[in-house]
Backbone as a printed PyTorch tensor [residue, N CA C, xyz], in Angstrom:
tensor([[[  0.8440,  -1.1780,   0.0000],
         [  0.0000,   0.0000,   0.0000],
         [  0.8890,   1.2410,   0.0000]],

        [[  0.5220,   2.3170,  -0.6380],
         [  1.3670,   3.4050,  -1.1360],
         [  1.0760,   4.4760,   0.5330]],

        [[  1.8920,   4.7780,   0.9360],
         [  1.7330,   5.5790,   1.7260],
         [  2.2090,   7.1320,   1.6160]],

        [[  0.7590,   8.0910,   1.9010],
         [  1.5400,   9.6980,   2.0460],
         [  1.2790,  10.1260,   3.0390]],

        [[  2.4290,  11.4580,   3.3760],
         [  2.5150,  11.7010,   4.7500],
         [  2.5610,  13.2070,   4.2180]],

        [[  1.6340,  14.2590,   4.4120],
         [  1.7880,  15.6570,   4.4630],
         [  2.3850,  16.2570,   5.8360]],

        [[  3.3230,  17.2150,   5.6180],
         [  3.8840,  18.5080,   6.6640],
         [  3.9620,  19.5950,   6.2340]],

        [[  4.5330,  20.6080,   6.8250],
         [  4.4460,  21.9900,   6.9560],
         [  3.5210,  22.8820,   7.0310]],

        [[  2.3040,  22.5700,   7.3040],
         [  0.8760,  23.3630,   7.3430],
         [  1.6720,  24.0780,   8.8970]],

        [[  0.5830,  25.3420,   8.9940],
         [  0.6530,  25.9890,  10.1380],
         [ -0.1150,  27.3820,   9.8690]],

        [[ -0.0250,  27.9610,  10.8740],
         [ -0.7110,  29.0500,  10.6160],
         [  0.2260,  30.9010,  10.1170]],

        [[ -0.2030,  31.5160,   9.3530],
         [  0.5820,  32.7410,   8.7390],
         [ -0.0980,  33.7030,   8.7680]],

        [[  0.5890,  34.6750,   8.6970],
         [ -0.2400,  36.2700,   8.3080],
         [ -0.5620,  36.3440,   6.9960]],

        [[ -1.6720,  36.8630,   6.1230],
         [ -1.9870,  37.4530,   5.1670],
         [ -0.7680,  37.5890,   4.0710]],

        [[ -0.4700,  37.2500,   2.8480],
         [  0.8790,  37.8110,   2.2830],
         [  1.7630,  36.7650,   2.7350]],

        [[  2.0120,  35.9540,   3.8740],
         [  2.8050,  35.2070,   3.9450],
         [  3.0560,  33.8050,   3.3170]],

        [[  3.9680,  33.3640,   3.5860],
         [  4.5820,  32.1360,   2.3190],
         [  4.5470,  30.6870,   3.5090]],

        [[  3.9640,  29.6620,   2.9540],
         [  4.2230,  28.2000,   3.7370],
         [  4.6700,  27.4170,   2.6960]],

        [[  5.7280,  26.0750,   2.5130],
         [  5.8680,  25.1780,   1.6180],
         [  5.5360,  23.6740,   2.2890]],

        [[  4.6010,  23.4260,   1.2570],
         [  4.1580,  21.7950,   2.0440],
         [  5.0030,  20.6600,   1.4800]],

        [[  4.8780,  19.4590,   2.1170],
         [  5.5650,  18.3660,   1.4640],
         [  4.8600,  17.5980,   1.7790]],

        [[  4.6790,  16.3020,   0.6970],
         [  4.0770,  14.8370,   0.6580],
         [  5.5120,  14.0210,   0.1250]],

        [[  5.6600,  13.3320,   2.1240],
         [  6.4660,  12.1810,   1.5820],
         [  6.3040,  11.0470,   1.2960]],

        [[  6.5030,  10.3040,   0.5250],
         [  5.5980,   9.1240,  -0.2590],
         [  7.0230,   7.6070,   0.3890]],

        [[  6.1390,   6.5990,   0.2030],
         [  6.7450,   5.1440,   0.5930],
         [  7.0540,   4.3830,  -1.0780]],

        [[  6.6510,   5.1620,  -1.9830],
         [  7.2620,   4.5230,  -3.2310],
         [  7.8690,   5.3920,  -4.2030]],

        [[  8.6970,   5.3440,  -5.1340],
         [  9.4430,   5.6950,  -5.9420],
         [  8.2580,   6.8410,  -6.6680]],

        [[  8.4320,   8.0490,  -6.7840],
         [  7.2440,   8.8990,  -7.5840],
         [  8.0290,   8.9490,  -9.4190]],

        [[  8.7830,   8.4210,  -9.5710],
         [  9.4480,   8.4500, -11.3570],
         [  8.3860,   8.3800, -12.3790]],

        [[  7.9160,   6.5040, -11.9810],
         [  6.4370,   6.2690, -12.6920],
         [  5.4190,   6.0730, -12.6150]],

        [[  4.4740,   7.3690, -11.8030],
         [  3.5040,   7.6960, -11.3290],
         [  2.6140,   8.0930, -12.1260]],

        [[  1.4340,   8.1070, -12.4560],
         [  0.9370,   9.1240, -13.6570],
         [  0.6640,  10.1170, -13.2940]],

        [[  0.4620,  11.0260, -12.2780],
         [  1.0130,  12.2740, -11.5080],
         [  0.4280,  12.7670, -10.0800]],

        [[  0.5550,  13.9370,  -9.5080],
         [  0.6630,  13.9410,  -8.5290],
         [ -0.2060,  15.3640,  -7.9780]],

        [[ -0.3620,  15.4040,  -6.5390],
         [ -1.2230,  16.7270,  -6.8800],
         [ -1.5890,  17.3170,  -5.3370]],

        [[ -2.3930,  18.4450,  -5.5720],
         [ -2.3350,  18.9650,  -4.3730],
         [ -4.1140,  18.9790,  -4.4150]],

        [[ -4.4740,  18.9770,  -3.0250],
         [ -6.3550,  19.1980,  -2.6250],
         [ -6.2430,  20.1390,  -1.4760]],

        [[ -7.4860,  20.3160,  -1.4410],
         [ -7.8590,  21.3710,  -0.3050],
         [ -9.2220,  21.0070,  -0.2270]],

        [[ -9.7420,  21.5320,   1.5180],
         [-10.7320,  21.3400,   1.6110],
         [-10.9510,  22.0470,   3.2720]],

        [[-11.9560,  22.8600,   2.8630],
         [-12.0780,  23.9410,   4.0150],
         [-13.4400,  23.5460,   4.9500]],

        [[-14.2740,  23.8840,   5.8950],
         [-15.1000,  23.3060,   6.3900],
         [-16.5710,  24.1450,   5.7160]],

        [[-17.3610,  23.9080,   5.5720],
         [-18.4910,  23.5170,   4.5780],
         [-18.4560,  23.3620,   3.3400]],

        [[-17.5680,  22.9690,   2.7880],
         [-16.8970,  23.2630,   1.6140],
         [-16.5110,  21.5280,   0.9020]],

        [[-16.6690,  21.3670,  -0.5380],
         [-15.9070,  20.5210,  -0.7510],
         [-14.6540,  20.2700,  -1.2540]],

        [[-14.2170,  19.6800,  -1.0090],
         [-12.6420,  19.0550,  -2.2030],
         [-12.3870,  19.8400,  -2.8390]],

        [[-11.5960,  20.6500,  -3.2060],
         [-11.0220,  21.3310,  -4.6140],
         [ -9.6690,  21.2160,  -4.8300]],

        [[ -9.4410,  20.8980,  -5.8720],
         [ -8.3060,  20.5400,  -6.9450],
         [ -7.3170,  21.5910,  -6.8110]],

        [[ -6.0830,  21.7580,  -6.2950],
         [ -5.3120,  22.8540,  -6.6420],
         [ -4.1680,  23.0680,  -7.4960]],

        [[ -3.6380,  22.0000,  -7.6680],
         [ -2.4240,  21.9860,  -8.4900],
         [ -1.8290,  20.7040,  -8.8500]],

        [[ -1.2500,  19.7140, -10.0240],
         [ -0.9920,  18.8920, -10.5000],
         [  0.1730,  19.0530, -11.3930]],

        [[  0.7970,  17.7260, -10.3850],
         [  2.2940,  17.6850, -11.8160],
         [  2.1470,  16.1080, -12.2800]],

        [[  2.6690,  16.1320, -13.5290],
         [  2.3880,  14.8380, -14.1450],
         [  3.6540,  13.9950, -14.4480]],

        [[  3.8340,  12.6780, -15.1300],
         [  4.7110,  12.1190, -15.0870],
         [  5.7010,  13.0020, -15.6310]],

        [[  5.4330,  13.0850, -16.9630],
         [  6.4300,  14.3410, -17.7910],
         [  6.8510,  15.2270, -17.0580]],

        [[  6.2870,  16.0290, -16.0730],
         [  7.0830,  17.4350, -15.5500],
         [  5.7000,  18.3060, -15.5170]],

        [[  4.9210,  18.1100, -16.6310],
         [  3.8120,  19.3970, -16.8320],
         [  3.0890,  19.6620, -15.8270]],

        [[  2.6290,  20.9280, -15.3080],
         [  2.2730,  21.6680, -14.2010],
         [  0.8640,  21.8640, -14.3860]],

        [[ -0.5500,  22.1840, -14.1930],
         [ -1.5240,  22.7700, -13.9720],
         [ -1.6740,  23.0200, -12.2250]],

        [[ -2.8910,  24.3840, -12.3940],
         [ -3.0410,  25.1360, -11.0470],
         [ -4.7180,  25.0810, -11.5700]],

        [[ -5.3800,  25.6220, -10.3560],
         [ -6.3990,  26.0880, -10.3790],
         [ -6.3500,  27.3750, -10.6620]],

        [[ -7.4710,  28.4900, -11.1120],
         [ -7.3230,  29.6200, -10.9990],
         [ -7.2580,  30.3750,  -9.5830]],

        [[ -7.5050,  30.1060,  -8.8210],
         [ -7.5910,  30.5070,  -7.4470],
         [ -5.8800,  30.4570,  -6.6560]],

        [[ -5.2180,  30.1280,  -7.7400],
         [ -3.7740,  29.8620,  -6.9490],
         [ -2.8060,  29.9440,  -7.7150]],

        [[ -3.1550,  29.9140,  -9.1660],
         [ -2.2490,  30.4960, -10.0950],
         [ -1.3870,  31.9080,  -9.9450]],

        [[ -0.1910,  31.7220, -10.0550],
         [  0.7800,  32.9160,  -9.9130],
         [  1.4300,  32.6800,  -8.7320]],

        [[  0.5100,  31.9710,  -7.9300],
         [  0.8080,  31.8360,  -5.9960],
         [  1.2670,  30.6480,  -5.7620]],

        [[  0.6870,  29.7550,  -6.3470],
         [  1.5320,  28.8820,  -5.6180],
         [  2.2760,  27.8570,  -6.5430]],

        [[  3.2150,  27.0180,  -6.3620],
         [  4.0500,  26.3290,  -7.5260],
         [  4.3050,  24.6830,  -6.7960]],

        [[  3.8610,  23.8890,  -7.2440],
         [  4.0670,  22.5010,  -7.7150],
         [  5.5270,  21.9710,  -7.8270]],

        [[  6.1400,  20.6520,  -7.0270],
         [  7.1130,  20.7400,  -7.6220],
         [  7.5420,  19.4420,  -6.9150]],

        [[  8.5130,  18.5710,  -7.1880],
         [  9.0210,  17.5390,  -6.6760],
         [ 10.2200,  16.7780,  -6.9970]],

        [[ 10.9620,  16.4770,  -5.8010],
         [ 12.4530,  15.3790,  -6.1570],
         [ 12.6750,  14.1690,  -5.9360]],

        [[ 12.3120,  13.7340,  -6.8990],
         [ 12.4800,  12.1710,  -7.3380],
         [ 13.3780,  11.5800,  -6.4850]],

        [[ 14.5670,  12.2080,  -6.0260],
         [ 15.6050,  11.2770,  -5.1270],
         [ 14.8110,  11.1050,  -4.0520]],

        [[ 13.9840,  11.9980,  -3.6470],
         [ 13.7260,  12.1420,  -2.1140],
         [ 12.3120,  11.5550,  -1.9560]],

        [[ 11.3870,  10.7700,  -3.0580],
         [ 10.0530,  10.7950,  -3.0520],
         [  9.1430,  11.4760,  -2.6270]],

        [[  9.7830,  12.9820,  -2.8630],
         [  8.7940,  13.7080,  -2.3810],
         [  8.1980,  15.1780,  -2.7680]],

        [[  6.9450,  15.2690,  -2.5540],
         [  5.9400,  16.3700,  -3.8380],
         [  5.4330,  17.4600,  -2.9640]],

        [[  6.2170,  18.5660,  -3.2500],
         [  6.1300,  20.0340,  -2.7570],
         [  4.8140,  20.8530,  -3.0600]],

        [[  4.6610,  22.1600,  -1.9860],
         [  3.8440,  22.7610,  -2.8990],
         [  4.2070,  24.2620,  -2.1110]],

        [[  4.7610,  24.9500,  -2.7120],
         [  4.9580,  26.4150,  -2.4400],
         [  4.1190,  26.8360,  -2.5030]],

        [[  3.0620,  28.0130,  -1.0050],
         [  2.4690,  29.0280,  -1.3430],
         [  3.1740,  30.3100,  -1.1000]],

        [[  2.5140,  31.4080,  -1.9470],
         [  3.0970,  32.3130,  -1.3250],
         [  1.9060,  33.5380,  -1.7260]],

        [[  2.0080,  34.6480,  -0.8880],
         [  0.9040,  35.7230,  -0.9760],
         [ -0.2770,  35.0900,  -0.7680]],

        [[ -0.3110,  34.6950,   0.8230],
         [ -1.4490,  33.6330,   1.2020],
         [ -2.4530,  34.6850,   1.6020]],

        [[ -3.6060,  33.9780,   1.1130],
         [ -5.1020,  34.7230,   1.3040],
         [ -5.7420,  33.7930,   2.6030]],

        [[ -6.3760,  34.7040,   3.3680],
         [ -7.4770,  34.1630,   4.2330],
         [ -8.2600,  32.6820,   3.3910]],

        [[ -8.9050,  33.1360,   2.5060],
         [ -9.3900,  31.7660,   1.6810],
         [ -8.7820,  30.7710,   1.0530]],

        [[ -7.1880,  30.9330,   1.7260],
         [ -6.4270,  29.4970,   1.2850],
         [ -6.4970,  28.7130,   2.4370]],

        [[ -7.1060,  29.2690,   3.6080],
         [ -7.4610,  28.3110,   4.8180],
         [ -7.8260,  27.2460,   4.5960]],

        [[ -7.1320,  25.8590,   4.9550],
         [ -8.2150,  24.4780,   4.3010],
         [ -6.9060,  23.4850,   5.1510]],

        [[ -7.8100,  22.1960,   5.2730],
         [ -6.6220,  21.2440,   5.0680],
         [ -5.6510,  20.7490,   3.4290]],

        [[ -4.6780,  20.7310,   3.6480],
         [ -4.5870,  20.3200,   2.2550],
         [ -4.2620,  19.1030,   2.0770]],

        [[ -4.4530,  18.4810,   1.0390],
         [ -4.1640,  17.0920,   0.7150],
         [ -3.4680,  16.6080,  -0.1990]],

        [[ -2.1860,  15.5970,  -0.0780],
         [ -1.7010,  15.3590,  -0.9660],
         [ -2.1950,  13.8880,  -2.0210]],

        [[ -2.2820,  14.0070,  -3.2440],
         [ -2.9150,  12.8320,  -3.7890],
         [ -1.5860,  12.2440,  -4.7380]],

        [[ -1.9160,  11.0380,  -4.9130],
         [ -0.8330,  10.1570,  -5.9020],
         [ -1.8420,   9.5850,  -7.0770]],

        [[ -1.8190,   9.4290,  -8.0560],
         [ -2.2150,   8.5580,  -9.0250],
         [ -1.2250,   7.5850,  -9.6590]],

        [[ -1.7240,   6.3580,  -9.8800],
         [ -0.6400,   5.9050, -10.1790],
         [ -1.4050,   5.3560, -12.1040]],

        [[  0.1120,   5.0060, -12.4070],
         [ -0.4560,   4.5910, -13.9050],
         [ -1.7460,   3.4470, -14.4890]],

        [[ -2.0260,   2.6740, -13.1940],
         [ -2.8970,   2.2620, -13.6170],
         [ -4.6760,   3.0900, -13.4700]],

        [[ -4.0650,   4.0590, -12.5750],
         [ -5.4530,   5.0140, -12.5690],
         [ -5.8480,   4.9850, -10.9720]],

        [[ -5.1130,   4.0180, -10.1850],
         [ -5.4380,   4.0880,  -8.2950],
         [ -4.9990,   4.9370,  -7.8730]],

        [[ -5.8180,   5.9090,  -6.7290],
         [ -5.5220,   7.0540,  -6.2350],
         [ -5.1750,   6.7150,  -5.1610]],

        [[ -4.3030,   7.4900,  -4.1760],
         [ -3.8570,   7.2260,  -2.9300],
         [ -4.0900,   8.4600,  -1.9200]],

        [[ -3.9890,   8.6870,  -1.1450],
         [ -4.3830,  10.1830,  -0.4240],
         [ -3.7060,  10.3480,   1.0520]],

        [[ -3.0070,  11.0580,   1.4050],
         [ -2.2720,  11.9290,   2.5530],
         [ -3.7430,  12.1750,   3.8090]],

        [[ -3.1330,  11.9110,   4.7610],
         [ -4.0920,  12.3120,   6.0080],
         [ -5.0110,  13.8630,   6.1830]],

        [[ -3.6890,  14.5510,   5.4050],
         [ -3.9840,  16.0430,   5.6050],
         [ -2.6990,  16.8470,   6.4140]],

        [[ -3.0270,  18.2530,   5.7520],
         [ -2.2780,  19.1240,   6.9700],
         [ -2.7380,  20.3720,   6.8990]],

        [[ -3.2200,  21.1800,   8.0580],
         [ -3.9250,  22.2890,   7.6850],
         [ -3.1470,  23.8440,   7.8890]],

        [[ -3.4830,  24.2620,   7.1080],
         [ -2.8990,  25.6680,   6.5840],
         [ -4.5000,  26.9100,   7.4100]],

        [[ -3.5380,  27.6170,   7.9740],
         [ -4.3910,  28.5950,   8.4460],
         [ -3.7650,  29.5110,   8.4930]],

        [[ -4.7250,  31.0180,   7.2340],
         [ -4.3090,  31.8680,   7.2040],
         [ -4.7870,  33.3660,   7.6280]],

        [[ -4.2610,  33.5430,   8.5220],
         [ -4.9580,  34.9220,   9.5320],
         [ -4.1660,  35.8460,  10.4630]],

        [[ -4.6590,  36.9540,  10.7700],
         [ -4.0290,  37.8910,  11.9480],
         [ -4.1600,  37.2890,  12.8810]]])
């Protein structure tokens, strides 16, 4: 069973920068890609950012410019830089795996709270 482990959530001021990590129990090389979730309380699931086997990047619009996707293969493990954090990036976030045959895997969570 593929295991992920999210860190670095915490809480920031407005404008401020957090970088998360999902460390994974298997090799991420040939994955079919990888990705970031969120999910705030009354709220569902939303999609924030995805890197794929190739390298290629998508964001949501809600986080485009802000935050960046990214990961090192030596280390099995899938980043996610925010930065110029908004109150409404408050959420847990979640890290997801897909793998090539199409099985998803999913991170416990780690929550990001952003406020005075």
């Amino acid at each position: 069973q593929v295991q992920l482990v999210e860190s670095g959530g915490g809480r920031v001021q407005p404008g401020g920068s957090l970088t998360l990590s999902c460390a994974t129990s298997r090799s991420i090389v040939s994955i079919s890609a990888m990705g970031w979730y969120r999910q705030s309380p009354g709220k569902q699931r939303e999609w924030v950012a995805t890197i794929t086997r190739s390298g290629n990047r998508n964001y949501a619009d809600s986080v485009k410019g802000r935050f960046t996707i990214s990961r090192d293969n030596a280390k099995n493990t899938l980043y996610l830089q925010m930065s110029s954090l908004k109150p409404e990036d408050t959420a847990v976030y979640y890290c997801n795996l897909r793998r090539m045959d199409g099985m998803d895997y999913w991170g416990q969570g780690t929550q990001v709270t952003v406020s005075s």
